Amino acid sequence: MKQGWRWYGDADAITLKEIRQAGVTDIVAALYERRPGEVWPVAEIRARAKKVKDAGMTWSVVESVPVHEDIKKRTGDYLKYVANYKQTLRNLAKCGIRTVCYNFMPVLDWTRSNLTYALADGSTCLEYNEYELAGFDLFYLKRPGAEKEYDAKTRARAKKTWAKLDKKGRKRVADSVLCGLPGTVDDLTPAEFLAQLKTYDGIDDRKLRENMYWFLNEISPVLEETGVDMCIHPDDPPHPIFGLPRILSNAKDIAEMYRRCPSRHVGLTLCTGSLGGDPRNDAVEIMKKFGKRVFFCHFRNLEYTDDKVFHESQCHLCGQTNIPKLFEEFLKEEKRRGEGIVVRPDHGRYLEIDRELARLKGKDCYCGYSYGGRLIGLAELRGLEIGLKYARKGK
Ligand code: DNO
């Protein structure tokens, strides 16, 4: 395992020195100041890579080069944006960066309903509650047509859940969806969000898939030429939300993408937390089946408190996904390849130490990307790796 860590550049409250001292060798970063669709200039990529190198690590994975909404919809200036995307890939390869994470989720990136879900020990983590989200959709956003998309049981539960929330609670859900999460390109007002959703009228599941396969096949010659591996991040949560199709949510979607996009450089970010948002997903099987084209991993875990309600686990190894078993498959794949794969501890709880750090620094970490919580996550993964290798060799 190559020990990775997501770094948000100079704006990040966590410094490269602190990251290195966590045992990290590989930085996962992006040119966050560049808007979707822009070309990333070589000089800017170099400058960021140099900063990481000077701190004793390597910038080896980009997360993300965002795909412009016009490409997802295949409208407007999509051809220009695809040409720009190719240029960015060439520029990254010129700087030695050949692993690119991205997603194909329309409008919203990952989505949560509560960014400060309190655990028994007072630390907090991120929660997803389908009924709060449906309540927000039906009774706050009042999205036209939403009624038809939820079954009667979900509608009834959403109504009850929403009625129980006070003003602050409702605002918490709205803010969690529309702003606040890193990855979100722009914070949105409810009206802006509704307007963006409307631009997807007529783009159903089938169309969005076709657009994605088209995009990947279009950039494939550049992948062959540069050796860049594209690893798609699974939908989070892995099912349609707000009437938007989600097309990379399970093993079937992955298989179909591989079939339609045959380049060996079209692969996957194995994100156990995102996949775990559907209890039917089996991340171990996914690693077994699709491991050859897994180029990057996010390991974390979930705990369900109810049907369709989950939060991120106390421990990265315990919960919905059998991480030790998955890790065995992961080690097999590394062995087969003869090289390490970058893993980042995905998200982490917000601990007392993180509160203290924010106070001392006058700057807080990005939501889900605390120092303390991820430090524990990485240490757990490292311990698991050493333990499994030891058990294998018996010494
Ligand atoms: C959340 C992240 C996502 C991810 C993007 C990749 O923590 O895993 O925001 O970076 O979906 O494009």
Short mmCIF file of C-alpha atoms in Angstrom, two decimals, residues 96-319:
data_model
loop_
_atom_site.label_atom_id
_atom_site.label_comp_id
_atom_site.label_asym_id
_atom_site.label_seq_id
_atom_site.Cartn_x
_atom_site.Cartn_y
_atom_site.Cartn_z
CA GLY A 96 4.79 12.71 -14.11
CA ILE A 97 1.25 12.51 -12.70
CA ARG A 98 -0.61 9.59 -14.25
CA THR A 99 -3.51 8.73 -11.97
CA VAL A 100 -6.63 10.84 -12.33
CA CYS A 101 -9.74 10.44 -10.20
CA TYR A 102 -12.99 12.03 -11.38
CA ASN A 103 -16.69 11.36 -11.20
CA PHE A 104 -19.69 11.50 -13.46
CA MET A 105 -22.35 12.53 -10.95
CA PRO A 106 -24.61 15.24 -12.37
CA VAL A 107 -24.84 18.59 -10.54
CA LEU A 108 -23.90 17.37 -7.08
CA ASP A 109 -20.78 15.52 -6.05
CA TRP A 110 -21.07 13.41 -2.88
CA THR A 111 -24.05 14.15 -0.68
CA ARG A 112 -24.70 14.00 3.05
CA SER A 113 -27.54 15.16 5.29
CA ASN A 114 -25.54 15.86 8.44
CA LEU A 115 -21.91 16.93 8.64
CA THR A 116 -21.70 16.82 12.43
CA TYR A 117 -23.38 13.61 13.51
CA ALA A 118 -22.36 13.07 17.14
CA LEU A 119 -21.01 9.69 18.25
CA ALA A 120 -21.21 8.47 21.82
CA ASP A 121 -17.67 9.64 22.61
CA GLY A 122 -18.40 13.22 21.50
CA SER A 123 -16.50 13.02 18.21
CA THR A 124 -18.51 13.76 15.09
CA CYS A 125 -18.75 12.25 11.63
CA LEU A 126 -20.82 12.50 8.47
CA GLU A 127 -24.27 11.02 8.15
CA TYR A 128 -26.61 10.18 5.29
CA ASN A 129 -30.31 9.96 6.07
CA GLU A 130 -32.42 9.20 3.03
CA TYR A 131 -35.61 10.37 4.78
CA GLU A 132 -34.18 13.76 5.67
CA LEU A 133 -33.04 14.14 2.08
CA ALA A 134 -36.45 13.16 0.74
CA GLY A 135 -38.05 15.59 3.22
CA PHE A 136 -35.78 18.35 1.97
CA ASP A 137 -36.66 17.48 -1.61
CA LEU A 138 -40.42 17.27 -1.07
CA PHE A 139 -41.15 19.94 1.52
CA TYR A 140 -38.37 22.50 1.31
CA LEU A 141 -37.19 22.43 -2.26
CA LYS A 142 -40.64 21.36 -3.47
CA ARG A 143 -39.05 20.04 -6.63
CA PRO A 144 -41.65 19.62 -9.36
CA GLY A 145 -42.31 15.94 -9.97
CA ALA A 146 -40.49 14.77 -6.83
CA GLU A 147 -43.66 13.19 -5.39
CA LYS A 148 -43.66 10.56 -8.10
CA GLU A 149 -40.11 9.46 -7.46
CA TYR A 150 -40.56 8.22 -3.91
CA ASP A 151 -42.68 5.26 -2.94
CA ALA A 152 -45.52 5.78 -0.48
CA LYS A 153 -43.56 4.38 2.45
CA THR A 154 -40.60 6.69 1.87
CA ARG A 155 -42.90 9.67 1.41
CA ALA A 156 -44.66 8.95 4.68
CA ARG A 157 -41.42 8.52 6.58
CA ALA A 158 -39.94 11.61 4.97
CA LYS A 159 -42.97 13.62 6.06
CA LYS A 160 -42.66 12.43 9.64
CA THR A 161 -38.90 13.02 9.71
CA TRP A 162 -39.22 16.48 8.24
CA ALA A 163 -42.00 17.46 10.65
CA LYS A 164 -39.79 16.46 13.57
CA LEU A 165 -36.92 18.71 12.49
CA ASP A 166 -36.91 22.24 13.86
CA LYS A 167 -35.83 25.24 11.79
CA LYS A 168 -32.19 24.68 12.61
CA GLY A 169 -32.39 21.00 11.70
CA ARG A 170 -33.96 21.77 8.35
CA LYS A 171 -31.33 24.36 7.60
CA ARG A 172 -28.68 21.81 8.55
CA VAL A 173 -29.99 19.39 5.93
CA ALA A 174 -30.30 22.10 3.26
CA ASP A 175 -26.78 23.39 3.91
CA SER A 176 -25.32 19.89 3.96
CA VAL A 177 -26.71 19.24 0.49
CA LEU A 178 -26.15 22.62 -1.13
CA CYS A 179 -22.86 23.77 0.34
CA GLY A 180 -20.14 22.86 2.72
CA LEU A 181 -18.71 19.67 1.29
CA PRO A 182 -15.33 19.77 -0.41
CA GLY A 183 -15.74 18.71 -4.03
CA THR A 184 -18.76 20.95 -4.47
CA VAL A 185 -17.86 23.37 -7.23
CA ASP A 186 -20.16 26.20 -6.12
CA ASP A 187 -22.37 26.63 -3.11
CA LEU A 188 -25.93 26.80 -4.37
CA THR A 189 -29.13 28.48 -3.25
CA PRO A 190 -32.27 26.31 -3.48
CA ALA A 191 -33.37 28.31 -6.55
CA GLU A 192 -30.00 27.82 -8.27
CA PHE A 193 -30.09 24.15 -7.43
CA LEU A 194 -33.55 23.75 -8.94
CA ALA A 195 -32.40 25.61 -12.05
CA GLN A 196 -29.42 23.30 -12.41
CA LEU A 197 -31.60 20.23 -11.98
CA LYS A 198 -33.84 21.54 -14.72
CA THR A 199 -30.94 21.55 -17.18
CA TYR A 200 -30.99 17.74 -16.88
CA ASP A 201 -34.55 17.47 -18.16
CA GLY A 202 -34.47 14.89 -20.91
CA ILE A 203 -31.20 13.34 -19.75
CA ASP A 204 -32.15 9.99 -18.40
CA ASP A 205 -30.06 7.09 -17.20
CA ARG A 206 -29.44 5.76 -20.69
CA LYS A 207 -28.42 9.09 -22.13
CA LEU A 208 -26.06 9.91 -19.29
CA ARG A 209 -24.39 6.52 -19.71
CA GLU A 210 -23.96 7.04 -23.43
CA ASN A 211 -22.42 10.44 -22.74
CA MET A 212 -19.97 8.97 -20.27
CA TYR A 213 -18.90 6.12 -22.56
CA TRP A 214 -18.53 8.59 -25.41
CA PHE A 215 -16.36 10.89 -23.27
CA LEU A 216 -14.12 8.05 -22.08
CA ASN A 217 -13.65 6.62 -25.56
CA GLU A 218 -12.95 10.10 -26.89
CA ILE A 219 -10.10 10.64 -24.40
CA SER A 220 -8.81 7.04 -24.61
CA PRO A 221 -6.22 7.74 -27.35
CA VAL A 222 -4.71 10.39 -25.04
CA LEU A 223 -4.66 7.84 -22.21
CA GLU A 224 -2.78 5.41 -24.47
CA GLU A 225 -0.38 8.13 -25.56
CA THR A 226 0.36 9.46 -22.05
CA GLY A 227 -0.17 6.38 -19.89
CA VAL A 228 -2.65 8.24 -17.69
CA ASP A 229 -5.06 6.00 -15.77
CA MET A 230 -8.56 7.42 -15.32
CA CYS A 231 -10.24 6.09 -12.21
CA ILE A 232 -13.86 6.95 -11.77
CA HIS A 233 -15.17 7.60 -8.31
CA PRO A 234 -18.39 5.68 -7.60
CA ASP A 235 -21.60 7.60 -7.01
CA ASP A 236 -22.12 8.65 -3.43
CA PRO A 237 -24.76 7.67 -2.45
CA PRO A 238 -24.92 4.93 -5.08
CA HIS A 239 -28.42 5.57 -6.37
CA PRO A 240 -30.32 8.37 -8.14
CA ILE A 241 -31.05 11.47 -6.06
CA PHE A 242 -33.18 14.54 -6.77
CA GLY A 243 -34.36 12.93 -9.98
CA LEU A 244 -30.81 12.80 -11.36
CA PRO A 245 -29.52 9.56 -12.81
CA ARG A 246 -26.50 7.93 -11.17
CA ILE A 247 -24.69 5.51 -13.40
CA LEU A 248 -21.66 4.21 -11.54
CA SER A 249 -23.16 2.69 -8.45
CA ASN A 250 -22.55 -1.04 -8.50
CA ALA A 251 -20.74 -4.01 -10.08
CA LYS A 252 -23.10 -4.05 -13.04
CA ASP A 253 -22.35 -0.41 -13.86
CA ILE A 254 -18.62 -1.03 -13.59
CA ALA A 255 -18.82 -4.10 -15.82
CA GLU A 256 -20.79 -2.16 -18.41
CA MET A 257 -18.31 0.72 -18.36
CA TYR A 258 -15.40 -1.71 -18.87
CA ARG A 259 -17.24 -3.40 -21.70
CA ARG A 260 -18.10 -0.19 -23.50
CA CYS A 261 -14.76 1.52 -22.79
CA PRO A 262 -12.13 -1.12 -23.48
CA SER A 263 -8.99 0.96 -22.86
CA ARG A 264 -6.97 -0.63 -20.05
CA HIS A 265 -6.52 2.91 -18.73
CA VAL A 266 -10.21 3.30 -17.98
CA GLY A 267 -10.54 2.08 -14.42
CA LEU A 268 -11.88 2.59 -10.97
CA THR A 269 -11.31 4.35 -7.67
CA LEU A 270 -12.37 1.71 -5.20
CA CYS A 271 -14.22 3.80 -2.63
CA THR A 272 -15.59 1.44 -0.02
CA GLY A 273 -17.62 4.14 1.71
CA SER A 274 -19.47 5.20 -1.42
CA LEU A 275 -20.19 1.63 -2.50
CA GLY A 276 -21.25 0.77 1.05
CA GLY A 277 -24.12 3.25 0.68
CA ASP A 278 -25.99 0.36 -0.92
CA PRO A 279 -25.84 -2.71 1.35
CA ARG A 280 -26.17 -4.96 -1.71
CA ASN A 281 -22.75 -3.86 -2.96
CA ASP A 282 -19.97 -6.26 -2.08
CA ALA A 283 -16.68 -4.36 -2.23
CA VAL A 284 -14.67 -7.57 -1.78
CA GLU A 285 -16.28 -9.09 -4.85
CA ILE A 286 -15.78 -5.84 -6.75
CA MET A 287 -12.08 -5.88 -5.92
CA LYS A 288 -11.84 -9.54 -6.96
CA LYS A 289 -13.62 -8.95 -10.23
CA PHE A 290 -12.36 -5.54 -11.28
CA GLY A 291 -9.07 -5.31 -9.38
CA LYS A 292 -6.89 -5.22 -12.48
CA ARG A 293 -8.26 -1.82 -13.32
CA VAL A 294 -8.38 -0.42 -9.77
CA PHE A 295 -5.85 2.39 -9.80
CA PHE A 296 -6.62 4.17 -6.55
CA CYS A 297 -8.45 3.35 -3.30
CA HIS A 298 -10.45 5.17 -0.66
CA PHE A 299 -10.89 2.98 2.38
CA ARG A 300 -13.42 3.72 5.09
CA ASN A 301 -16.51 2.14 6.56
CA LEU A 302 -20.15 2.75 7.38
CA GLU A 303 -22.54 1.88 10.15
CA TYR A 304 -26.26 1.67 9.53
CA THR A 305 -28.58 2.92 12.26
CA ASP A 306 -31.72 2.27 10.23
CA ASP A 307 -32.82 1.22 6.81
CA LYS A 308 -31.31 3.86 4.45
CA VAL A 309 -29.65 5.77 7.29
CA PHE A 310 -25.94 5.46 7.86
CA HIS A 311 -22.97 7.33 9.23
CA GLU A 312 -19.25 6.91 8.78
CA SER A 313 -17.77 4.39 11.19
CA GLN A 314 -15.83 4.94 14.33
CA CYS A 315 -13.09 2.73 12.91
CA HIS A 316 -12.04 2.56 9.26
CA LEU A 317 -11.79 -1.24 9.41
CA CYS A 318 -15.13 -2.02 11.05
CA GLY A 319 -18.69 -1.76 9.82
#
